[in-house]
């Protein structure tokens, strides 16, 4: 089969059925399947599904480039699948944290501690989705390329070379490992040890989790900048529109 025939075959495949997009659907399904296991306190199965969904994120981009199946829909689906996965893990972590407090100290003080963690984890979920809206609403080209040239130094350092740098690696590591690590942490404190705790020394797991929190903090800085930048664009557009309207009325 020559290159022309191969291209014609690819054009006959609907975009929504591209292999990378099918992997995106699978990632979302695995995320919800993991949540189902987490609700049933099957922590190992939940963690396995979530990690598999994370690993598929590495494969779909490679498949898109190798098969010539890159698409705007695929880029959007990839970000949605990422957010769905992380949001679900944070939700499961909230459940584990509250369950842990109820078991250890079933009183009003325990409820206050749980509420603090609920607020922190919920704020992370909200920030990620607001960032998603901001990045999609303001982009004129691929958002990763825009981030390399326009923002301040700390933000550019994260996005430089498509995250292929120490700051970028730490930020992405924090995005995905912080929720997973928090889930492992709270599960272990209830006595529900996962295969991660069984495979790795306890001190090493703690180091990995705390390192992920550093990366998550770096990601939060980038996300807050993106949200503020988006709000600035919206407000500037409103101010410009108001000025135009005042000029028209004065005429």
PDB file of N, CA and C in Angstrom, residues 43 96-97 99-101 103-105 113 117 121 181-194 197 209-210 213:
ATOM      1  N   UNK A  43      -9.078  -0.579  47.104  1.00  0.00           N
ATOM      2  CA  UNK A  43      -8.092   0.442  46.809  1.00  0.00           C
ATOM      3  C   UNK A  43      -7.093   0.007  45.739  1.00  0.00           C
ATOM      4  N   UNK A  96     -11.966   9.292  51.175  1.00  0.00           N
ATOM      5  CA  UNK A  96     -11.060   8.563  52.062  1.00  0.00           C
ATOM      6  C   UNK A  96     -10.656   9.416  53.260  1.00  0.00           C
ATOM      7  N   UNK A  97     -10.412  10.699  53.041  1.00  0.00           N
ATOM      8  CA  UNK A  97      -9.996  11.582  54.131  1.00  0.00           C
ATOM      9  C   UNK A  97     -11.096  11.724  55.178  1.00  0.00           C
ATOM     10  N   UNK A  99     -13.593   9.609  55.684  1.00  0.00           N
ATOM     11  CA  UNK A  99     -13.776   8.305  56.328  1.00  0.00           C
ATOM     12  C   UNK A  99     -12.704   8.073  57.384  1.00  0.00           C
ATOM     13  N   UNK A 100     -11.491   8.507  57.064  1.00  0.00           N
ATOM     14  CA  UNK A 100     -10.374   8.353  58.008  1.00  0.00           C
ATOM     15  C   UNK A 100     -10.635   9.134  59.293  1.00  0.00           C
ATOM     16  N   UNK A 101     -11.118  10.377  59.156  1.00  0.00           N
ATOM     17  CA  UNK A 101     -11.369  11.203  60.334  1.00  0.00           C
ATOM     18  C   UNK A 101     -12.511  10.646  61.170  1.00  0.00           C
ATOM     19  N   UNK A 103     -13.297   7.530  61.503  1.00  0.00           N
ATOM     20  CA  UNK A 103     -12.842   6.328  62.193  1.00  0.00           C
ATOM     21  C   UNK A 103     -11.936   6.675  63.371  1.00  0.00           C
ATOM     22  N   UNK A 104     -11.013   7.620  63.128  1.00  0.00           N
ATOM     23  CA  UNK A 104     -10.023   7.940  64.159  1.00  0.00           C
ATOM     24  C   UNK A 104     -10.596   8.790  65.286  1.00  0.00           C
ATOM     25  N   UNK A 105     -11.446   9.772  64.949  1.00  0.00           N
ATOM     26  CA  UNK A 105     -12.005  10.679  65.967  1.00  0.00           C
ATOM     27  C   UNK A 105     -13.418  11.075  65.572  1.00  0.00           C
ATOM     28  N   UNK A 113     -11.418  18.967  60.757  1.00  0.00           N
ATOM     29  CA  UNK A 113     -10.216  18.584  60.025  1.00  0.00           C
ATOM     30  C   UNK A 113     -10.559  18.085  58.634  1.00  0.00           C
ATOM     31  N   UNK A 117      -9.544  19.587  54.587  1.00  0.00           N
ATOM     32  CA  UNK A 117      -9.042  18.822  53.443  1.00  0.00           C
ATOM     33  C   UNK A 117     -10.027  18.856  52.286  1.00  0.00           C
ATOM     34  N   UNK A 121      -8.854  20.109  48.572  1.00  0.00           N
ATOM     35  CA  UNK A 121      -8.950  19.229  47.408  1.00  0.00           C
ATOM     36  C   UNK A 121      -9.998  19.727  46.417  1.00  0.00           C
ATOM     37  N   UNK A 181      -1.094  10.082  45.029  1.00  0.00           N
ATOM     38  CA  UNK A 181      -0.352   9.948  46.275  1.00  0.00           C
ATOM     39  C   UNK A 181      -1.210  10.245  47.483  1.00  0.00           C
ATOM     40  N   UNK A 182      -2.074  11.237  47.369  1.00  0.00           N
ATOM     41  CA  UNK A 182      -2.975  11.571  48.482  1.00  0.00           C
ATOM     42  C   UNK A 182      -3.949  10.422  48.754  1.00  0.00           C
ATOM     43  N   UNK A 183      -4.421   9.804  47.681  1.00  0.00           N
ATOM     44  CA  UNK A 183      -5.326   8.666  47.846  1.00  0.00           C
ATOM     45  C   UNK A 183      -4.608   7.523  48.551  1.00  0.00           C
ATOM     46  N   UNK A 184      -3.381   7.232  48.135  1.00  0.00           N
ATOM     47  CA  UNK A 184      -2.584   6.179  48.766  1.00  0.00           C
ATOM     48  C   UNK A 184      -2.337   6.520  50.239  1.00  0.00           C
ATOM     49  N   UNK A 185      -2.035   7.779  50.511  1.00  0.00           N
ATOM     50  CA  UNK A 185      -1.728   8.234  51.868  1.00  0.00           C
ATOM     51  C   UNK A 185      -2.925   8.010  52.796  1.00  0.00           C
ATOM     52  N   UNK A 186      -4.094   8.479  52.391  1.00  0.00           N
ATOM     53  CA  UNK A 186      -5.279   8.367  53.245  1.00  0.00           C
ATOM     54  C   UNK A 186      -5.755   6.919  53.353  1.00  0.00           C
ATOM     55  N   UNK A 187      -5.596   6.166  52.292  1.00  0.00           N
ATOM     56  CA  UNK A 187      -5.981   4.749  52.353  1.00  0.00           C
ATOM     57  C   UNK A 187      -5.101   4.001  53.348  1.00  0.00           C
ATOM     58  N   UNK A 188      -3.802   4.281  53.299  1.00  0.00           N
ATOM     59  CA  UNK A 188      -2.864   3.596  54.198  1.00  0.00           C
ATOM     60  C   UNK A 188      -3.127   3.951  55.652  1.00  0.00           C
ATOM     61  N   UNK A 189      -3.537   5.168  55.916  1.00  0.00           N
ATOM     62  CA  UNK A 189      -3.783   5.597  57.293  1.00  0.00           C
ATOM     63  C   UNK A 189      -5.016   4.924  57.888  1.00  0.00           C
ATOM     64  N   UNK A 190      -5.840   4.345  57.011  1.00  0.00           N
ATOM     65  CA  UNK A 190      -6.982   3.569  57.493  1.00  0.00           C
ATOM     66  C   UNK A 190      -6.657   2.088  57.606  1.00  0.00           C
ATOM     67  N   UNK A 191      -5.425   1.732  57.282  1.00  0.00           N
ATOM     68  CA  UNK A 191      -5.053   0.319  57.307  1.00  0.00           C
ATOM     69  C   UNK A 191      -5.284  -0.381  55.990  1.00  0.00           C
ATOM     70  N   UNK A 192      -5.752   0.385  54.987  1.00  0.00           N
ATOM     71  CA  UNK A 192      -6.007  -0.209  53.677  1.00  0.00           C
ATOM     72  C   UNK A 192      -4.806  -0.075  52.767  1.00  0.00           C
ATOM     73  N   UNK A 193      -3.719  -0.718  53.095  1.00  0.00           N
ATOM     74  CA  UNK A 193      -2.480  -0.589  52.345  1.00  0.00           C
ATOM     75  C   UNK A 193      -2.664  -1.026  50.894  1.00  0.00           C
ATOM     76  N   UNK A 194      -2.068  -0.250  49.982  1.00  0.00           N
ATOM     77  CA  UNK A 194      -2.138  -0.574  48.557  1.00  0.00           C
ATOM     78  C   UNK A 194      -0.861  -1.277  48.120  1.00  0.00           C
ATOM     79  N   UNK A 197       2.356   0.682  48.672  1.00  0.00           N
ATOM     80  CA  UNK A 197       2.969   0.593  49.993  1.00  0.00           C
ATOM     81  C   UNK A 197       3.710  -0.726  50.190  1.00  0.00           C
ATOM     82  N   UNK A 209       5.408  11.478  47.591  1.00  0.00           N
ATOM     83  CA  UNK A 209       4.167  12.241  47.778  1.00  0.00           C
ATOM     84  C   UNK A 209       4.469  13.710  48.038  1.00  0.00           C
ATOM     85  N   UNK A 210       5.422  13.987  48.924  1.00  0.00           N
ATOM     86  CA  UNK A 210       5.752  15.379  49.221  1.00  0.00           C
ATOM     87  C   UNK A 210       6.360  16.083  48.011  1.00  0.00           C
ATOM     88  N   UNK A 213       3.596  17.207  45.886  1.00  0.00           N
ATOM     89  CA  UNK A 213       2.944  18.419  46.381  1.00  0.00           C
ATOM     90  C   UNK A 213       3.709  19.674  45.946  1.00  0.00           C
TER      91      UNK A 213
END
